[in-house]
Each structure stands twice: as structure tokens, then as C-alpha cells.
Tab-separated table of C-alpha atoms in Angstrom:
chain	number	residue	atom	x	y	z
A	1	MET	CA	-104.637	92.252	20.989
A	2	SER	CA	-104.926	91.967	17.221
A	3	SER	CA	-103.481	94.291	14.622
A	4	GLN	CA	-107.045	95.467	13.815
A	5	SER	CA	-107.200	97.091	17.254
A	6	ILE	CA	-104.061	99.176	16.615
A	7	PRO	CA	-105.070	102.719	15.590
A	8	LYS	CA	-104.244	103.596	11.970
A	9	THR	CA	-102.238	106.584	13.156
A	10	VAL	CA	-99.987	104.241	15.104
A	11	ARG	CA	-99.513	101.868	12.168
A	12	ASN	CA	-98.781	104.662	9.710
A	13	VAL	CA	-96.408	106.830	11.768
A	14	LYS	CA	-92.813	105.641	12.213
A	15	LEU	CA	-92.852	105.258	15.972
A	16	SER	CA	-90.292	103.230	17.855
A	17	ILE	CA	-90.969	99.844	19.416
A	18	VAL	CA	-91.006	99.612	23.220
A	19	LEU	CA	-90.185	96.251	24.771
A	20	ASP	CA	-90.328	95.554	28.517
A	21	ILE	CA	-88.843	92.120	29.253
A	22	GLY	CA	-89.893	91.231	32.788
A	23	SER	CA	-89.034	88.090	34.712
A	24	SER	CA	-92.570	86.750	34.203
A	25	TYR	CA	-94.158	88.755	31.393
A	26	THR	CA	-93.040	90.754	28.375
A	27	LYS	CA	-94.936	93.884	27.342
A	28	CYS	CA	-94.580	95.091	23.777
A	29	GLY	CA	-95.982	98.038	21.837
A	30	PHE	CA	-95.234	101.409	20.261
A	31	SER	CA	-93.942	104.672	21.703
A	32	GLY	CA	-96.478	107.423	22.221
A	33	THR	CA	-99.295	104.962	22.991
A	34	SER	CA	-100.914	104.457	26.396
A	35	ARG	CA	-100.819	100.667	26.636
A	36	PRO	CA	-98.874	97.748	25.190
A	37	ILE	CA	-100.196	95.807	22.222
A	38	CYS	CA	-99.478	92.513	23.933
A	39	ILE	CA	-98.533	91.126	27.333
A	40	ILE	CA	-97.149	87.607	26.976
A	41	PRO	CA	-95.078	85.267	29.195
A	42	SER	CA	-91.317	85.909	29.078
A	43	ALA	CA	-90.819	82.307	28.091
A	44	PHE	CA	-90.835	79.896	25.187
A	45	HIS	CA	-91.626	76.219	24.917
A	46	SER	CA	-88.681	74.193	23.719
A	47	GLN	CA	-89.709	71.041	21.902
A	48	ALA	CA	-86.118	69.807	22.022
A	49	ALA	CA	-85.919	70.165	25.802
A	50	ASN	CA	-89.653	69.448	26.218
A	51	LYS	CA	-90.070	72.207	28.767
A	52	VAL	CA	-90.828	75.901	29.163
A	53	ILE	CA	-87.686	78.053	29.370
A	54	TYR	CA	-87.874	81.565	30.822
A	55	ILE	CA	-85.728	84.279	29.279
A	56	GLU	CA	-84.108	85.040	32.636
A	57	ASN	CA	-82.813	81.458	32.778
A	58	ILE	CA	-80.647	81.864	29.681
A	59	ILE	CA	-78.496	84.470	31.398
A	60	SER	CA	-75.868	81.956	32.484
A	61	LYS	CA	-76.444	79.521	29.607
A	62	TYR	CA	-75.631	81.555	26.533
A	63	GLU	CA	-75.356	78.783	23.963
A	64	PRO	CA	-76.533	78.558	20.321
A	65	PHE	CA	-79.607	76.613	21.484
A	66	TYR	CA	-80.778	79.411	23.793
A	67	TYR	CA	-79.752	82.130	21.348
A	68	HIS	CA	-81.996	80.470	18.738
A	69	LEU	CA	-84.931	80.383	21.177
A	70	LEU	CA	-84.471	84.069	22.022
A	71	LYS	CA	-84.375	84.931	18.323
A	72	GLU	CA	-87.603	82.962	17.745
A	73	PHE	CA	-89.239	84.752	20.685
A	74	ILE	CA	-88.516	88.170	19.136
A	75	SER	CA	-89.670	86.907	15.722
A	76	VAL	CA	-93.040	86.035	17.254
A	77	LEU	CA	-93.376	89.603	18.544
A	78	TYR	CA	-92.792	91.056	15.069
A	79	LEU	CA	-94.883	88.556	13.114
A	80	ARG	CA	-97.817	88.024	15.448
A	81	TYR	CA	-98.219	91.371	17.190
A	82	LEU	CA	-96.234	94.289	15.726
A	83	HIS	CA	-96.771	93.791	11.957
A	84	VAL	CA	-94.060	96.310	11.006
A	85	LYS	CA	-90.757	96.244	9.131
A	86	SER	CA	-88.044	95.859	11.717
A	87	ASN	CA	-85.485	97.928	9.786
A	88	GLU	CA	-87.723	101.004	9.905
A	89	LYS	CA	-88.173	101.375	13.656
A	90	LYS	CA	-85.824	101.889	16.554
A	91	VAL	CA	-86.259	99.737	19.641
A	92	THR	CA	-86.333	100.793	23.295
A	93	ILE	CA	-85.786	97.952	25.766
A	94	VAL	CA	-87.070	98.663	29.269
A	95	GLU	CA	-84.658	96.371	31.054
A	96	ASN	CA	-84.843	94.436	34.264
A	97	MET	CA	-82.610	96.029	36.903
A	98	PHE	CA	-80.530	92.861	37.004
A	99	MET	CA	-80.324	92.084	33.303
A	100	SER	CA	-76.880	90.631	32.715
A	101	LYS	CA	-74.446	92.004	30.163
A	102	LEU	CA	-74.601	88.567	28.550
A	103	LEU	CA	-78.318	88.852	27.846
A	104	ARG	CA	-78.007	92.506	26.853
A	105	ASP	CA	-75.329	91.622	24.307
A	106	ALA	CA	-77.462	88.748	22.979
A	107	LEU	CA	-80.443	91.080	22.481
A	108	ALA	CA	-78.276	93.697	20.754
A	109	LYS	CA	-76.799	91.069	18.420
A	110	ILE	CA	-80.243	89.745	17.478
A	111	PHE	CA	-81.829	93.153	16.913
A	112	PHE	CA	-78.920	94.560	14.891
A	113	THR	CA	-77.768	91.533	12.879
A	114	VAL	CA	-81.018	89.588	12.443
A	115	PHE	CA	-83.696	92.295	12.448
A	116	ASP	CA	-81.511	95.168	11.196
A	117	VAL	CA	-83.001	97.796	13.534
A	118	PRO	CA	-81.600	101.325	13.056
A	119	GLY	CA	-81.135	102.079	16.762
A	120	LEU	CA	-81.416	100.544	20.215
A	121	ASN	CA	-81.937	102.074	23.689
A	122	PHE	CA	-81.682	100.352	27.069
A	123	LEU	CA	-83.759	102.061	29.765
A	124	PRO	CA	-83.748	100.795	33.408
A	125	CYS	CA	-87.295	99.922	34.486
A	126	LEU	CA	-87.100	101.885	37.759
A	127	LEU	CA	-86.168	105.084	35.966
A	128	SER	CA	-88.599	104.581	33.080
A	129	SER	CA	-91.450	104.462	35.622
A	130	PHE	CA	-90.490	107.985	36.654
A	131	TYR	CA	-91.748	109.340	33.322
A	132	VAL	CA	-95.289	108.356	34.332
A	133	LEU	CA	-95.253	110.338	37.561
A	134	GLY	CA	-95.269	113.939	36.464
A	135	ASN	CA	-93.394	114.771	39.693
A	136	GLN	CA	-89.836	115.928	40.271
A	137	SER	CA	-89.131	113.769	43.317
A	138	ALA	CA	-90.251	110.324	44.493
A	139	LEU	CA	-89.239	106.997	45.982
A	140	ILE	CA	-89.933	104.472	43.235
A	141	LEU	CA	-90.579	100.831	44.131
A	142	ASP	CA	-90.665	98.188	41.428
A	143	CYS	CA	-92.537	95.239	42.953
A	144	ALA	CA	-91.670	92.617	40.351
A	145	HIS	CA	-92.169	88.847	40.388
A	146	THR	CA	-88.642	87.864	41.433
A	147	HIS	CA	-87.535	90.893	43.452
A	148	ILE	CA	-88.492	94.301	44.809
A	149	SER	CA	-86.126	97.151	43.996
A	150	ALA	CA	-86.265	100.805	44.979
A	151	ILE	CA	-84.498	104.074	44.286
A	152	ALA	CA	-85.009	107.683	45.358
A	153	VAL	CA	-85.177	110.467	42.773
A	154	TYR	CA	-84.843	114.112	43.766
A	155	GLU	CA	-85.479	116.948	41.314
A	156	HIS	CA	-85.272	114.481	38.391
A	157	VAL	CA	-81.851	113.210	39.566
A	158	PRO	CA	-81.613	109.550	40.707
A	159	ILE	CA	-79.784	109.119	44.025
A	160	ILE	CA	-77.787	106.076	42.919
A	161	SER	CA	-76.473	105.331	46.417
A	162	SER	CA	-80.068	104.837	47.593
A	163	PHE	CA	-80.685	101.909	45.259
A	164	THR	CA	-81.770	98.874	47.299
A	165	PHE	CA	-83.375	95.548	46.507
A	166	THR	CA	-84.672	92.352	48.058
A	167	ASN	CA	-85.370	88.933	46.537
A	168	ASN	CA	-88.377	88.623	48.844
A	169	SER	CA	-91.265	89.017	46.383
A	170	CYS	CA	-93.925	86.991	44.553
A	171	ARG	CA	-91.615	84.065	43.922
A	172	SER	CA	-90.680	83.724	47.599
A	173	VAL	CA	-94.382	83.866	48.519
A	174	ASN	CA	-95.035	81.132	45.944
A	175	LYS	CA	-92.325	78.978	47.534
A	176	PHE	CA	-94.072	79.272	50.909
A	177	ILE	CA	-97.398	78.320	49.305
A	178	LEU	CA	-95.833	75.323	47.559
A	179	LYS	CA	-94.206	74.120	50.772
A	180	GLU	CA	-97.486	74.318	52.709
A	181	LEU	CA	-99.505	72.769	49.874
A	182	ARG	CA	-97.245	69.737	49.898
A	183	LYS	CA	-97.617	69.444	53.658
A	184	CYS	CA	-101.409	69.508	53.779
A	185	ASN	CA	-102.046	67.619	50.512
A	186	ASP	CA	-99.337	64.933	50.729
A	187	LEU	CA	-97.902	65.987	47.336
A	188	GLU	CA	-94.168	65.505	47.760
A	189	ASP	CA	-93.780	64.105	44.235
A	190	VAL	CA	-96.390	66.241	42.459
A	191	THR	CA	-95.340	69.329	40.476
A	192	ILE	CA	-97.506	72.437	40.810
A	193	SER	CA	-97.054	74.974	38.024
A	194	GLU	CA	-95.950	78.548	38.663
A	195	SER	CA	-99.170	79.842	37.072
A	196	ASP	CA	-101.254	77.799	39.537
A	197	LEU	CA	-99.232	79.184	42.441
A	198	ASP	CA	-99.812	82.704	41.085
A	199	LYS	CA	-103.573	82.074	41.002
A	200	ILE	CA	-103.602	80.752	44.557
A	201	ARG	CA	-101.578	83.751	45.754
A	202	THR	CA	-103.773	86.358	44.093
A	203	LYS	CA	-107.191	84.749	44.678
A	204	PHE	CA	-106.915	83.124	48.097
A	205	CYS	CA	-104.052	84.669	50.073
A	206	ILE	CA	-104.890	87.668	52.229
A	207	LEU	CA	-102.696	90.554	53.295
A	208	MET	CA	-103.060	90.883	57.056
A	209	ASP	CA	-101.155	91.294	60.324
A	210	GLU	CA	-99.742	88.095	61.796
A	211	ASN	CA	-101.531	88.912	65.078
A	212	ASP	CA	-104.943	89.365	63.479
A	213	GLU	CA	-107.530	86.710	64.354
A	214	ASP	CA	-110.095	86.603	61.559
A	215	ASP	CA	-112.415	83.601	61.939
A	216	SER	CA	-114.044	84.314	58.566
A	217	ILE	CA	-110.950	82.978	56.780
A	218	THR	CA	-111.569	79.302	56.182
A	219	GLU	CA	-109.945	76.438	54.340
A	220	THR	CA	-110.896	76.235	50.660
A	221	GLU	CA	-110.181	74.142	47.569
A	222	PHE	CA	-108.479	74.835	44.252
A	223	LEU	CA	-108.506	72.751	41.067
A	224	SER	CA	-105.041	72.817	39.499
A	225	SER	CA	-104.350	72.897	35.751
A	226	GLU	CA	-103.316	69.231	36.044
A	227	GLY	CA	-106.743	68.342	37.442
A	228	ASN	CA	-105.644	67.870	41.075
A	229	LYS	CA	-107.993	69.131	43.779
A	230	LEU	CA	-105.808	71.012	46.273
A	231	SER	CA	-106.730	71.988	49.795
A	232	ILE	CA	-105.790	75.616	50.595
A	233	SER	CA	-105.320	75.751	54.355
A	234	LYS	CA	-105.941	78.749	56.606
A	235	ILE	CA	-102.186	78.913	57.237
A	236	ILE	CA	-101.546	79.462	53.522
A	237	ARG	CA	-104.273	82.090	53.214
A	238	LYS	CA	-103.229	84.053	56.312
A	239	GLN	CA	-99.441	83.693	56.443
A	240	ALA	CA	-98.239	83.705	52.821
A	241	PHE	CA	-97.374	87.426	52.891
A	242	ILE	CA	-96.066	87.703	56.454
A	243	GLN	CA	-92.400	87.354	55.457
A	244	LEU	CA	-92.880	90.149	52.931
A	245	LEU	CA	-94.565	92.582	55.317
A	246	ASP	CA	-92.906	92.111	58.687
A	247	SER	CA	-89.981	94.141	60.022
A	248	SER	CA	-87.356	91.466	59.425
A	249	GLU	CA	-84.353	91.883	57.142
A	250	GLY	CA	-85.403	91.538	53.483
A	251	SER	CA	-89.011	92.662	53.853
A	252	ILE	CA	-90.444	95.510	51.810
A	253	ILE	CA	-90.860	97.508	55.045
A	254	THR	CA	-87.150	97.435	55.920
A	255	LEU	CA	-86.268	98.020	52.242
A	256	ILE	CA	-88.208	101.303	52.120
A	257	ASP	CA	-86.710	102.355	55.457
A	258	LYS	CA	-83.179	101.689	54.116
A	259	VAL	CA	-83.791	103.795	51.003
A	260	LEU	CA	-85.127	106.697	53.092
A	261	GLN	CA	-82.090	106.541	55.394
A	262	LYS	CA	-79.784	106.804	52.357
A	263	VAL	CA	-81.475	110.035	51.232
A	264	PRO	CA	-79.862	113.285	52.514
A	265	ILE	CA	-81.758	114.419	55.600
A	266	THR	CA	-82.483	117.877	54.180
A	267	PHE	CA	-85.018	116.502	51.678
A	268	ARG	CA	-85.776	113.063	53.149
A	269	HIS	CA	-89.309	114.137	54.119
A	270	ILE	CA	-90.004	115.180	50.516
A	271	ILE	CA	-89.123	111.697	49.269
A	272	ALA	CA	-91.195	110.067	52.051
A	273	ASN	CA	-94.177	112.088	50.888
A	274	LYS	CA	-94.048	110.573	47.385
A	275	LEU	CA	-93.839	106.789	47.520
A	276	TYR	CA	-94.652	105.333	44.129
A	277	PHE	CA	-95.467	101.622	43.711
A	278	THR	CA	-95.276	99.851	40.387
A	279	GLY	CA	-95.154	96.223	39.256
A	280	GLY	CA	-97.444	93.207	39.260
A	281	LEU	CA	-97.425	92.677	43.043
A	282	VAL	CA	-99.232	96.010	43.467
A	283	HIS	CA	-102.356	94.357	42.021
A	284	GLN	CA	-102.674	92.159	45.112
A	285	ASP	CA	-105.787	93.323	46.960
A	286	GLN	CA	-105.005	95.958	49.631
A	287	PHE	CA	-101.257	95.693	49.008
A	288	VAL	CA	-100.367	99.407	49.055
A	289	PRO	CA	-102.619	100.425	52.017
A	290	ILE	CA	-101.309	97.520	54.136
A	291	VAL	CA	-97.675	98.329	53.259
A	292	MET	CA	-98.213	101.991	54.176
A	293	GLN	CA	-99.882	101.027	57.453
A	294	LYS	CA	-97.057	98.693	58.473
A	295	LEU	CA	-94.361	101.116	57.312
A	296	ARG	CA	-95.864	103.925	59.391
A	297	LYS	CA	-95.965	101.620	62.443
A	298	HIS	CA	-92.365	100.498	61.815
A	299	LEU	CA	-91.084	104.083	61.615
A	300	GLN	CA	-92.980	105.100	64.764
A	301	LEU	CA	-91.513	102.181	66.725
A	302	ASN	CA	-88.032	103.280	65.605
A	303	GLY	CA	-88.677	106.869	66.701
A	304	SER	CA	-88.614	108.342	63.185
A	305	ASN	CA	-90.684	111.443	62.516
A	306	LEU	CA	-90.885	110.425	58.835
A	307	SER	CA	-94.084	108.553	59.701
A	308	ARG	CA	-95.853	111.940	59.709
A	309	HIS	CA	-94.767	112.643	56.134
A	310	LEU	CA	-95.593	109.265	54.588
A	311	SER	CA	-97.822	109.326	51.539
A	312	TYR	CA	-98.042	107.355	48.330
A	313	TYR	CA	-98.634	108.619	44.830
A	314	ASN	CA	-101.501	107.005	42.937
A	315	THR	CA	-101.262	107.845	39.236
A	316	PRO	CA	-104.366	107.386	37.071
A	317	LEU	CA	-102.210	106.475	34.061
A	318	GLY	CA	-102.511	102.784	33.245
A	319	LYS	CA	-102.098	99.750	35.463
A	320	PRO	CA	-99.143	99.397	37.867
A	321	ASN	CA	-97.919	96.220	36.173
A	322	TYR	CA	-97.048	98.103	32.981
A	323	HIS	CA	-96.047	101.530	34.284
A	324	ALA	CA	-92.421	100.728	33.396
A	325	TRP	CA	-93.482	99.992	29.815
A	326	LEU	CA	-95.597	103.171	29.712
A	327	GLY	CA	-92.618	105.193	30.932
A	328	GLY	CA	-90.572	103.708	28.093
A	329	SER	CA	-93.341	104.679	25.671
A	330	ILE	CA	-93.265	108.272	26.925
A	331	ALA	CA	-89.457	108.496	27.016
A	332	SER	CA	-88.944	107.109	23.513
A	333	SER	CA	-91.491	109.522	22.041
A	334	LEU	CA	-89.449	112.525	23.202
A	335	PRO	CA	-87.273	114.433	20.675
A	336	SER	CA	-84.439	112.221	19.416
A	337	ASP	CA	-81.738	114.756	20.351
A	338	LEU	CA	-82.443	113.957	24.023
A	339	TYR	CA	-81.378	110.387	23.313
A	340	LYS	CA	-78.240	110.997	21.287
A	341	ASP	CA	-75.963	110.146	24.244
A	342	ILE	CA	-77.640	106.844	25.161
A	343	GLU	CA	-78.941	105.545	21.830
A	344	MET	CA	-76.834	102.830	20.293
A	345	THR	CA	-76.686	102.784	16.512
A	346	LYS	CA	-76.075	99.761	14.323
A	347	GLN	CA	-72.807	101.266	13.111
A	348	GLU	CA	-71.590	101.610	16.708
A	349	TYR	CA	-72.563	98.036	17.547
A	350	MET	CA	-70.917	96.547	14.443
A	351	SER	CA	-67.651	98.270	15.307
A	352	VAL	CA	-67.422	96.830	18.840
A	353	LYS	CA	-69.845	93.821	18.730
A	354	THR	CA	-70.892	94.483	22.323
A	355	VAL	CA	-73.047	96.896	24.331
A	356	PRO	CA	-70.880	99.730	25.780
A	357	MET	CA	-70.581	99.995	29.565
A	358	ARG	CA	-72.602	103.201	29.653
A	359	TYR	CA	-75.713	101.068	29.250
A	360	ASP	CA	-74.726	98.881	32.192
A	361	TRP	CA	-75.611	101.707	34.567
A	362	LEU	CA	-76.138	99.656	37.721
A	363	HIS	CA	-72.920	97.623	37.572
A	364	SER	CA	-70.858	100.655	36.556
A	365	GLN	CA	-72.034	102.489	39.684
A	366	PHE	CA	-71.129	99.709	42.092
A	367	GLU	CA	-67.913	98.318	40.602
């Protein structure tokens, strides 16, 4: 999206910048607006290393080389998309639930010392999504590329003990696809890009029960970005999502059940009545209806009466893959006095040269 498409009111008013750094994509824009200005890969191409490096991969490799790449990545956001003076606008970072303190400190150092921002907020993506709901209670599921995480919120208060996650998400589905592609195409030594695997998953793989016999699903072909013609077998199309939707440990079905069991029984049915799905995986065709169908069956088999209360909340505000960003946009447009306890100023950062533990909300709860 070009700067010409940004409303004049947005360019002229001193709004804050909202940045959602996901494992696959980064969304960036201004507070008080309904959609991000840009959605770009959370990665940069390193000419020195001659490869694409994802931001999440620098978590355990905090060296000057990676720090420089991260700084260049943020520079691109300001120069190519935002077109504003960095020292005039505060920044809200909608953070991945598992963002390390190392990466958080690196971002704070870059924003305060390089871009001279006046203030910085870190907002967990699960909780930022809650601002989009307009409800007091819900079970929020963030179906991201690398993991699915969930937390229950009752009367605007997060039930921290209910926080649960699984690494069984898009990336694990892609691994299954890659394994089967190599089997049926004899491609042991051929690399298939993550973007190609994403296309195969979203265009050809079907959400269905493992016992369903649908003869209309046939083998098809896909032309990769490298020019290889790949055969997409019926096994790939029918079974790619089974591990995500069955009742085994680590599936989204057992994850939701675990969260519900951690909610006090007196208002468990209220939470079950407001399941809220967000994240890129929700865009997979029929994802939410199939999950609800299997969850209801799972609860009935386990003798739970919660199956009668199950319902999901479908908000008309924006697309599920940037609800976390939109929540950050709403939250950071609220009166500044609501943020005085969580906003980090440049003066505070320069005195300690690190992000205080109060921003590391997840680790502080479980340590």
C-alpha cells in the first residue's frame, strides 16, 4: 500500500505506530485505523549469508550481524511505508507470545537509540485481539504459523493459569506435506520453499474427517517457484490436517478442552459460548466450522455437557490474520493515561538499558 492511499487525516495527526511482528508476516500501520498499511514477510535477505533470515531465527543468535539486519528491516518500514519522523510517534509492538527477552531488548535498543522514539509499548498478541471483540468474556485462540496459543478472559480479566499452547500448526502441516511430496516425487535432494508449501496447504489440502471417503478428491499437480512440476497426492490433500484436528495430545481440539478445564466451573459455560479464532490459519477453508464440529464430538465422547454451550464469535471487523494488529491499533488509540503503567519511555530505557520484567508478562507468570 502506497503513501498516497493513507488518508490525510492519518498523515497529519500524531498517531502512534502499531507493529505486529509475527513468525511469518509483519503488519505495520497507525493507531486508530482499521487496517495495516503493509503486510510483509518477517524476514530479510542477507547478501552476506546469501539466504533469507526470519526475525524469529535471530532470537538465539544475537550478534552484530543480526542486529544490523533487524535495524535495516525497521528502516525499510519507516522509509518505504510509514513516511513519518520516528522521533514524533510512539510505537506499540504487538508481540508474539514467545518473543524472547533477547529480541525484545534488541527492538527496544533499536527504537530508542537509532530511531529516537518517545515511547514504546509491548502488547501480547492474544490480549490485543480482545480489543476487537467488544465482549467481556471469551476464549481467544491465536492460530499462528508456528503455534496455536489460547487463553480465557472473564469480565476483561485474563485467566493466566488457563494459558495453553501447541506447536502443532501451519508449520507442522507443511512438514507433513514436504515429507509426502518427497515420497511421491522422488525429491530427496530438492528444496521446496516455505511459500510453495503454504500455497499447497491453502489451495489443495482439505479439512475433513480421517474416516471420510470422498472419491471426488483426486491427485493434482503444482508448479513450484523453482519450475518443478510436483504431484500432489490424495494422501497429502486428505490427511495434511488430521494431526491438527484429531483428539491426540497437541491437537487444537485437546488444546481448547484443556483451556476450558482450567476455567473455574462456575463460569466455564460462559467461556465455551464465546470461542474467538484469530490468526492466518483461520483463513483455511472451513477451518472454524470443522474445528467446532470435532470439538463438540470430542466433548460429547468425554461426557462433558459443555458441548451444548459451544459457540464461536465471528466479528465483522477486519480479517482474522490481522485481528491482533487491529487490537493494537484500538488499544494504542485509547487515552494515554491508561498506558502510563506499561509504556516505556526513552528516559527509562536509557537508565537501565533493558526492558523491565513487567513487559515479560508470560515468563513472569510461570517462573
